[in-house]
Amino acid sequence: MNEKRVKEAEEVVVAVMPKQDLSWIPNLLKKRVCTTFVEDSFSNGGRCQCGATRDSHPSVALGDNFSTAIVSHWDSIQHSSEQPTDAYGELEFAGSGKRHSYFLRLSSTTVSSVVFDIMRQHWKLGQPNLVVSVVGGEGRSKVKSWVREVLRQGLVKAAQSTGAWIITSGLREGIGKCVGEAVRDHATAVSSVSLNKVVPIGIAPWGMVHNRQQLVDPEGSFPAKYFVQSTSRGTYSLDNNYKAFLLVDDGTEGRKGGEFGFRGRLEDYISRQRPAGSASIDIPVLNMLISGEVSMVEALEISLKNSMPWLVLAGSGGLANLVSDIVENVQSDPMCAFGGAEKEEGSPNIELRERITTKVKKHFPSEQDMDKLVDKVLSIYQKKDLISIYHAEGTDDFDTVMLKVLVQASKHRVSMTTNPYVDELKLAVTWNRVDIAKSELFSGNIDWKYEDLEESMTDALENNKPQFVRLFIDNGLNIVNYLTYGRLEGLYDSISKTSQAGMLLQYFLEERINESIDKTCRVSIYEVSLLLEDLLGEVCQPFYKSLLKVDAASTRRKALKRVCKTLKEECSYPQNMCKHPWLCLFLWAVLQNRGEMAILCWEMCGESVLTALGGCKILRELSKLETETDAKLPMKELATKFEFMAHDVFSTCYQTKSSYSYKLLIRKSNLWGDATCLKMAMAADARYFFSHDGVQSLLSQIWWGDMERGTELWKLVLTMIIPPLVYTNLIKFKKAENAEEVKSVMAPPPSATDCNYGETVFSFADIKHHSEGDHEDSNYIRRPTKAGTATSFRPKKFPFWVSRWKQFWYAPVTSFIGNVVTYFLFLFLYAYVLLVDFKPPPPEGPAVSEYVLYFWVFTIVCEEIRETFIVGNKMFCQRLMLYLQDVWNKFDVLAISLFIAGLCCRMFSWSFNMGRGILCMDYMVFTLRLIHIFAIHRQLGPKIIILGKMIKDAFFFLFFLAVWLSAYGVANQALLYQYDPSPDRAFRRVLYRPYLHIFGQIPVEEIDTGKNWDRDCTDNLTLINEGKEPCRDTSHNWLVVILLVIFLLVTNILLVNLLIATFSYTFSKVQERSDTYWKFQRYNLIVEYHSRPTLAPPFIILSHINLLIKRNLRKVPSTKIHRFALQLKGKDANKLVKWETFQKENFLTLESKKQRGTDSERLKRMTAKVDGIIKQVGEIRDVDRRLRALESDMEFCTSSLQWIMEALSQSSTVKSPKSHPTRKAVISASIEK
């Protein structure tokens, strides 16, 4: 019957919970009303045994006098009935100024699952990791000061660290009030409400609540205003420090204990639920007994029958002293194990009952029903394994004691595991108490196996507890064996659906579900691969697609069909171990913006510089997609942190060995799908990383090629004009070839280590060789043979005149100078055509110089087409969008479009002047293109960046200026001229003339009627309509003058000074970082001219023809897309990775030393030392107490033996003059001594 009722109630809750109104609550939850008046013998017939007066009972309860006459004891179930509850909703404590609390009046027989669902779903109370139920206390005056300190410093602190519910009576009396005050003090100390994890809940009898009629409203109270007052002896007010109140109604008034049954059932139900985000343990429930009356024995007995653990505060008084006495002393009595007749199995012996009776009489001498109380205490004693005693002078912290109590109790409730400490570890993980785990579980005394840590590792990962992950790794958990692809899919499936990464994964999953027949799919590696591909773009090859046998070059539609077919079959990859487990976990943590977890995985992962840049790239792409500011800012902060980490690690590498650090920047990574650090940093917009001297040094070497850095500009220009000068000593080239040859000849045979760590000079020729695969330079690379010895691999040797020619013309700086010189010639030719040789339309024109200009622009168009559509692997639209992302590419498109439009217009006589005007405007656009060319200059580059920022600021100034121009211009024109239908004059006077006012051109004669105006005008409307100039209107001249003064004041003083102040702020702000921005843009320019053909327009057409023959006829693949890429394999790659890892460890060690040197860390260490000293002092006190007890026992034994010896030394007829010593007398004597 009860099971059926529980199921029906749960179905009702599920059906009605989504509703916004609360009209369903009275239909689901009930109250209890006394229906039978059972006279209380002590009230002279005026009061029922339920506690209510005769007048307050309904007529039905007073009708059946015969039935009530034969009833001697009132029972809640038999003599009360359930009716719809009339008290529920929100509670506002008058004058407290706190958040509203929730309250609910319910029957004592209410199903606990229904109440728990309301608390979780409707009241939005977070799923607890721990429930502490505090019982006891007779009034605040009887609560000892040290007990209140335990509640404040122990209980509430432990509840905060674990995220716990604290359940008490919720009344302003005794322990309930002390707990409320402790929670209030803790909430005051916490910086924000969201950080307060303590949820106090009051479960009180409805009949004990003072002013309970203020809560009654059949339709619910939202909120009910409750006044806290000094109460009488029989009732108590609710405490305003509690979050929720469950007011249990058993039909009584002024009677305690009616809530114990429901409270026990609720705690038992909660103990069978799972904490938030954990699937390994149930919610631990701990009952805590402080002081207490005799009536609370029933609650203790009910809870122990449900196998609930109890923690008793010894010395707090009342029932707590009794329980601690019988648990400690009765059990330790040496006579318990000897003598006495044994009864039947399961029944206590007579001597045990006598000892417990003695203890009960000692603590409760005035109890009337002593036998019943002794029976209950005996029942409690049978469950003493679930009871733990807490002494205030103990050495362990309160939260540590709680953990041990719960673990000890769980060992009695569940079957024994292979490791008895596994449950304790699960609780520590659930509470996120890594300090307890380190001190109690991982101190070296326990042998942990992989199977013991596996489940807790999953909980730590899913619930973002990186300290436990590190702890498990340090204590025997092998991440390679742990992380399989199936488990990785489970981790991705646990990502919150409301996060940005979770929503994207669900979007890709829905695509697969629509394609597949199976509608119960979960997130797979395929969705993760798509997400990473969208975020990383073409920086690296796709992740995980090889596991699903998907071709990386296939379209998404084909890949989706292939994946659906693969996943329908029996897949073997979920059981396979991840190839790079720490990188997989790093990506998983970064996608969720989990900073500490991502940094931990980064520390464990290889290729730290590239991995940090990859995390920066992913986070910045996610922040662009995120719409919520609260979620976007942490992503940007973590991305910046990863960029700084990459910069600092690379700085450590560069300071150690610069040549290896250059390798680090351009090496293709197997971990990240052939990505390089430079390519990833460029995609991540890592400007601070590019500002590093090591990166700029490498870029300078690439920029100058094999020429010496700092070669004068005039030498380069002169050599370009007179090419044979390249074979002279006018330009100095690096002598890497000779040095390398000398080294190989003079040095002894190299070892394998020398081969892999040989000094590498990264010149432009080296990079050309590695990136293009062309053996065009004279350097060679030493490679180890299978036997381990080094052999010299030399590329094809060119003659001196060929190699020197290529060294000069293949350098990016040469290509840049050539483009600058030819671009100036192009502008000169363009200006000459416009100014001197712009002939009429055909057949008279165009001139030969203009045809040359057309061809020149044609070669520029060809280069733009090559740059846009030939380079790269993306689709046509994607390439076009990527091309248009650059502002200067937009300039190129605009310039070419205007030139084509002007060219078409100038060919016809009717549009000749329009075409000439368009070409003139286009010349300005081509000239402004010089700004980008000079961005490479060290002084001009930063200034160009500042200029761009100021142009953005000028747009805001122009907006305000346009508002004032239009406002003043329209008003001024309307006041000066009553009627002027000419649009041309209106436009000039409304906008153009006020704009000239700013620069001092004010036509005073026209505006001020006091001045003579010699312009021919008329007032004839007919002539005005024919275009004649209208005369001025002098009626509002005073207003025109005032408007002019205001306009000049606002524009010339306010707006202009605002613009100057804005420019000053922008300059000072950008100037600090302009060098960083310039270095980042310098990389773009170097990459651009490195990838460009050697010749400049218009001669670049020859290079285009050469490329066309190579790609289409000879089928030579393009290698320009692999910019600055160095492929290292085997030992070379392993040595470089190990060297980078070693430098990362040095960096982390240095950072750890800096962190330990901070004041906060010193304070933490000092606090830990003080806590250790206090703990040792407590242990010393405990040892001293034990020694005193042992000394008194020894004195008792000595006295007893002396008495026995004296008795035996005399005759049996002679009695000893001394009496047998007692323990009390011996202790008193020792104290006197």
PDB file of N, CA, C and O in Angstrom, residues 886-916:
ATOM      1  N   ASP A 886      41.363  40.666 -44.554  1.00  0.00           N
ATOM      2  CA  ASP A 886      42.445  41.647 -44.459  1.00  0.00           C
ATOM      3  C   ASP A 886      41.940  42.981 -45.002  1.00  0.00           C
ATOM      4  O   ASP A 886      41.373  43.065 -46.099  1.00  0.00           O
ATOM      5  N   VAL A 887      42.175  44.063 -44.251  1.00  0.00           N
ATOM      6  CA  VAL A 887      41.713  45.389 -44.667  1.00  0.00           C
ATOM      7  C   VAL A 887      42.390  45.834 -45.954  1.00  0.00           C
ATOM      8  O   VAL A 887      41.750  46.423 -46.839  1.00  0.00           O
ATOM      9  N   TRP A 888      43.680  45.522 -46.096  1.00  0.00           N
ATOM     10  CA  TRP A 888      44.414  45.971 -47.279  1.00  0.00           C
ATOM     11  C   TRP A 888      43.985  45.189 -48.513  1.00  0.00           C
ATOM     12  O   TRP A 888      44.084  45.723 -49.637  1.00  0.00           O
ATOM     13  N   ASN A 889      43.549  43.979 -48.349  1.00  0.00           N
ATOM     14  CA  ASN A 889      42.983  43.262 -49.484  1.00  0.00           C
ATOM     15  C   ASN A 889      41.685  43.917 -49.950  1.00  0.00           C
ATOM     16  O   ASN A 889      41.389  43.936 -51.151  1.00  0.00           O
ATOM     17  N   LYS A 890      40.921  44.441 -48.994  1.00  0.00           N
ATOM     18  CA  LYS A 890      39.726  45.188 -49.385  1.00  0.00           C
ATOM     19  C   LYS A 890      40.105  46.440 -50.157  1.00  0.00           C
ATOM     20  O   LYS A 890      39.415  46.829 -51.114  1.00  0.00           O
ATOM     21  N   PHE A 891      41.202  47.083 -49.763  1.00  0.00           N
ATOM     22  CA  PHE A 891      41.695  48.231 -50.511  1.00  0.00           C
ATOM     23  C   PHE A 891      42.044  47.823 -51.947  1.00  0.00           C
ATOM     24  O   PHE A 891      41.740  48.545 -52.911  1.00  0.00           O
ATOM     25  N   ASP A 892      42.706  46.674 -52.075  1.00  0.00           N
ATOM     26  CA  ASP A 892      43.076  46.208 -53.417  1.00  0.00           C
ATOM     27  C   ASP A 892      41.841  45.957 -54.268  1.00  0.00           C
ATOM     28  O   ASP A 892      41.794  46.325 -55.450  1.00  0.00           O
ATOM     29  N   VAL A 893      40.834  45.301 -53.677  1.00  0.00           N
ATOM     30  CA  VAL A 893      39.604  45.034 -54.428  1.00  0.00           C
ATOM     31  C   VAL A 893      38.936  46.339 -54.837  1.00  0.00           C
ATOM     32  O   VAL A 893      38.453  46.494 -55.978  1.00  0.00           O
ATOM     33  N   LEU A 894      38.901  47.308 -53.908  1.00  0.00           N
ATOM     34  CA  LEU A 894      38.293  48.601 -54.230  1.00  0.00           C
ATOM     35  C   LEU A 894      39.066  49.307 -55.338  1.00  0.00           C
ATOM     36  O   LEU A 894      38.466  49.858 -56.281  1.00  0.00           O
ATOM     37  N   ALA A 895      40.395  49.299 -55.242  1.00  0.00           N
ATOM     38  CA  ALA A 895      41.208  49.980 -56.260  1.00  0.00           C
ATOM     39  C   ALA A 895      41.027  49.336 -57.625  1.00  0.00           C
ATOM     40  O   ALA A 895      40.866  50.028 -58.647  1.00  0.00           O
ATOM     41  N   ILE A 896      41.057  48.013 -57.678  1.00  0.00           N
ATOM     42  CA  ILE A 896      40.907  47.323 -58.974  1.00  0.00           C
ATOM     43  C   ILE A 896      39.501  47.522 -59.528  1.00  0.00           C
ATOM     44  O   ILE A 896      39.319  47.737 -60.741  1.00  0.00           O
ATOM     45  N   SER A 897      38.501  47.465 -58.656  1.00  0.00           N
ATOM     46  CA  SER A 897      37.116  47.663 -59.116  1.00  0.00           C
ATOM     47  C   SER A 897      36.925  49.072 -59.677  1.00  0.00           C
ATOM     48  O   SER A 897      36.302  49.248 -60.743  1.00  0.00           O
ATOM     49  N   LEU A 898      37.450  50.070 -58.978  1.00  0.00           N
ATOM     50  CA  LEU A 898      37.339  51.438 -59.491  1.00  0.00           C
ATOM     51  C   LEU A 898      38.092  51.604 -60.806  1.00  0.00           C
ATOM     52  O   LEU A 898      37.624  52.325 -61.715  1.00  0.00           O
ATOM     53  N   PHE A 899      39.244  50.949 -60.910  1.00  0.00           N
ATOM     54  CA  PHE A 899      40.011  51.072 -62.153  1.00  0.00           C
ATOM     55  C   PHE A 899      39.251  50.455 -63.322  1.00  0.00           C
ATOM     56  O   PHE A 899      39.201  51.031 -64.423  1.00  0.00           O
ATOM     57  N   ILE A 900      38.644  49.292 -63.108  1.00  0.00           N
ATOM     58  CA  ILE A 900      37.876  48.657 -64.181  1.00  0.00           C
ATOM     59  C   ILE A 900      36.666  49.510 -64.554  1.00  0.00           C
ATOM     60  O   ILE A 900      36.351  49.689 -65.747  1.00  0.00           O
ATOM     61  N   ALA A 901      35.986  50.065 -63.522  1.00  0.00           N
ATOM     62  CA  ALA A 901      34.834  50.916 -63.814  1.00  0.00           C
ATOM     63  C   ALA A 901      35.258  52.165 -64.573  1.00  0.00           C
ATOM     64  O   ALA A 901      34.608  52.586 -65.558  1.00  0.00           O
ATOM     65  N   GLY A 902      36.364  52.785 -64.160  1.00  0.00           N
ATOM     66  CA  GLY A 902      36.854  53.969 -64.862  1.00  0.00           C
ATOM     67  C   GLY A 902      37.306  53.655 -66.267  1.00  0.00           C
ATOM     68  O   GLY A 902      37.093  54.454 -67.200  1.00  0.00           O
ATOM     69  N   LEU A 903      37.934  52.494 -66.445  1.00  0.00           N
ATOM     70  CA  LEU A 903      38.381  52.086 -67.766  1.00  0.00           C
ATOM     71  C   LEU A 903      37.199  51.907 -68.719  1.00  0.00           C
ATOM     72  O   LEU A 903      37.231  52.344 -69.878  1.00  0.00           O
ATOM     73  N   CYS A 904      36.163  51.285 -68.236  1.00  0.00           N
ATOM     74  CA  CYS A 904      34.986  51.073 -69.080  1.00  0.00           C
ATOM     75  C   CYS A 904      34.311  52.395 -69.438  1.00  0.00           C
ATOM     76  O   CYS A 904      33.852  52.594 -70.572  1.00  0.00           O
ATOM     77  N   CYS A 905      34.247  53.296 -68.461  1.00  0.00           N
ATOM     78  CA  CYS A 905      33.564  54.574 -68.712  1.00  0.00           C
ATOM     79  C   CYS A 905      34.362  55.475 -69.656  1.00  0.00           C
ATOM     80  O   CYS A 905      33.768  56.189 -70.476  1.00  0.00           O
ATOM     81  N   ARG A 906      35.703  55.452 -69.551  1.00  0.00           N
ATOM     82  CA  ARG A 906      36.493  56.370 -70.370  1.00  0.00           C
ATOM     83  C   ARG A 906      36.535  55.956 -71.846  1.00  0.00           C
ATOM     84  O   ARG A 906      36.978  56.710 -72.713  1.00  0.00           O
ATOM     85  N   MET A 907      36.089  54.753 -72.162  1.00  0.00           N
ATOM     86  CA  MET A 907      36.086  54.301 -73.546  1.00  0.00           C
ATOM     87  C   MET A 907      34.933  54.864 -74.360  1.00  0.00           C
ATOM     88  O   MET A 907      34.897  54.675 -75.579  1.00  0.00           O
ATOM     89  N   PHE A 908      33.977  55.518 -73.713  1.00  0.00           N
ATOM     90  CA  PHE A 908      32.818  56.059 -74.412  1.00  0.00           C
ATOM     91  C   PHE A 908      32.765  57.559 -74.181  1.00  0.00           C
ATOM     92  O   PHE A 908      33.059  58.055 -73.074  1.00  0.00           O
ATOM     93  N   SER A 909      32.360  58.267 -75.203  1.00  0.00           N
ATOM     94  CA  SER A 909      32.356  59.715 -75.132  1.00  0.00           C
ATOM     95  C   SER A 909      31.327  60.243 -74.141  1.00  0.00           C
ATOM     96  O   SER A 909      31.562  61.246 -73.461  1.00  0.00           O
ATOM     97  N   TRP A 910      30.186  59.551 -74.019  1.00  0.00           N
ATOM     98  CA  TRP A 910      29.138  60.040 -73.118  1.00  0.00           C
ATOM     99  C   TRP A 910      29.512  59.873 -71.645  1.00  0.00           C
ATOM    100  O   TRP A 910      28.953  60.553 -70.781  1.00  0.00           O
ATOM    101  N   SER A 911      30.420  58.936 -71.362  1.00  0.00           N
ATOM    102  CA  SER A 911      30.828  58.714 -69.962  1.00  0.00           C
ATOM    103  C   SER A 911      32.309  58.969 -69.755  1.00  0.00           C
ATOM    104  O   SER A 911      32.888  58.502 -68.778  1.00  0.00           O
ATOM    105  N   PHE A 912      32.923  59.716 -70.690  1.00  0.00           N
ATOM    106  CA  PHE A 912      34.370  59.928 -70.606  1.00  0.00           C
ATOM    107  C   PHE A 912      34.753  60.692 -69.335  1.00  0.00           C
ATOM    108  O   PHE A 912      35.673  60.305 -68.611  1.00  0.00           O
ATOM    109  N   ASN A 913      34.040  61.789 -69.066  1.00  0.00           N
ATOM    110  CA  ASN A 913      34.378  62.586 -67.882  1.00  0.00           C
ATOM    111  C   ASN A 913      34.139  61.808 -66.588  1.00  0.00           C
ATOM    112  O   ASN A 913      34.901  61.936 -65.621  1.00  0.00           O
ATOM    113  N   MET A 914      33.072  60.993 -66.579  1.00  0.00           N
ATOM    114  CA  MET A 914      32.825  60.158 -65.390  1.00  0.00           C
ATOM    115  C   MET A 914      33.966  59.172 -65.186  1.00  0.00           C
ATOM    116  O   MET A 914      34.441  58.955 -64.061  1.00  0.00           O
ATOM    117  N   GLY A 915      34.410  58.559 -66.281  1.00  0.00           N
ATOM    118  CA  GLY A 915      35.521  57.617 -66.171  1.00  0.00           C
ATOM    119  C   GLY A 915      36.786  58.281 -65.690  1.00  0.00           C
ATOM    120  O   GLY A 915      37.551  57.716 -64.888  1.00  0.00           O
ATOM    121  N   ARG A 916      37.060  59.491 -66.179  1.00  0.00           N
ATOM    122  CA  ARG A 916      38.252  60.207 -65.728  1.00  0.00           C
ATOM    123  C   ARG A 916      38.155  60.520 -64.240  1.00  0.00           C
ATOM    124  O   ARG A 916      39.144  60.414 -63.498  1.00  0.00           O
TER     125      ARG A 916
END
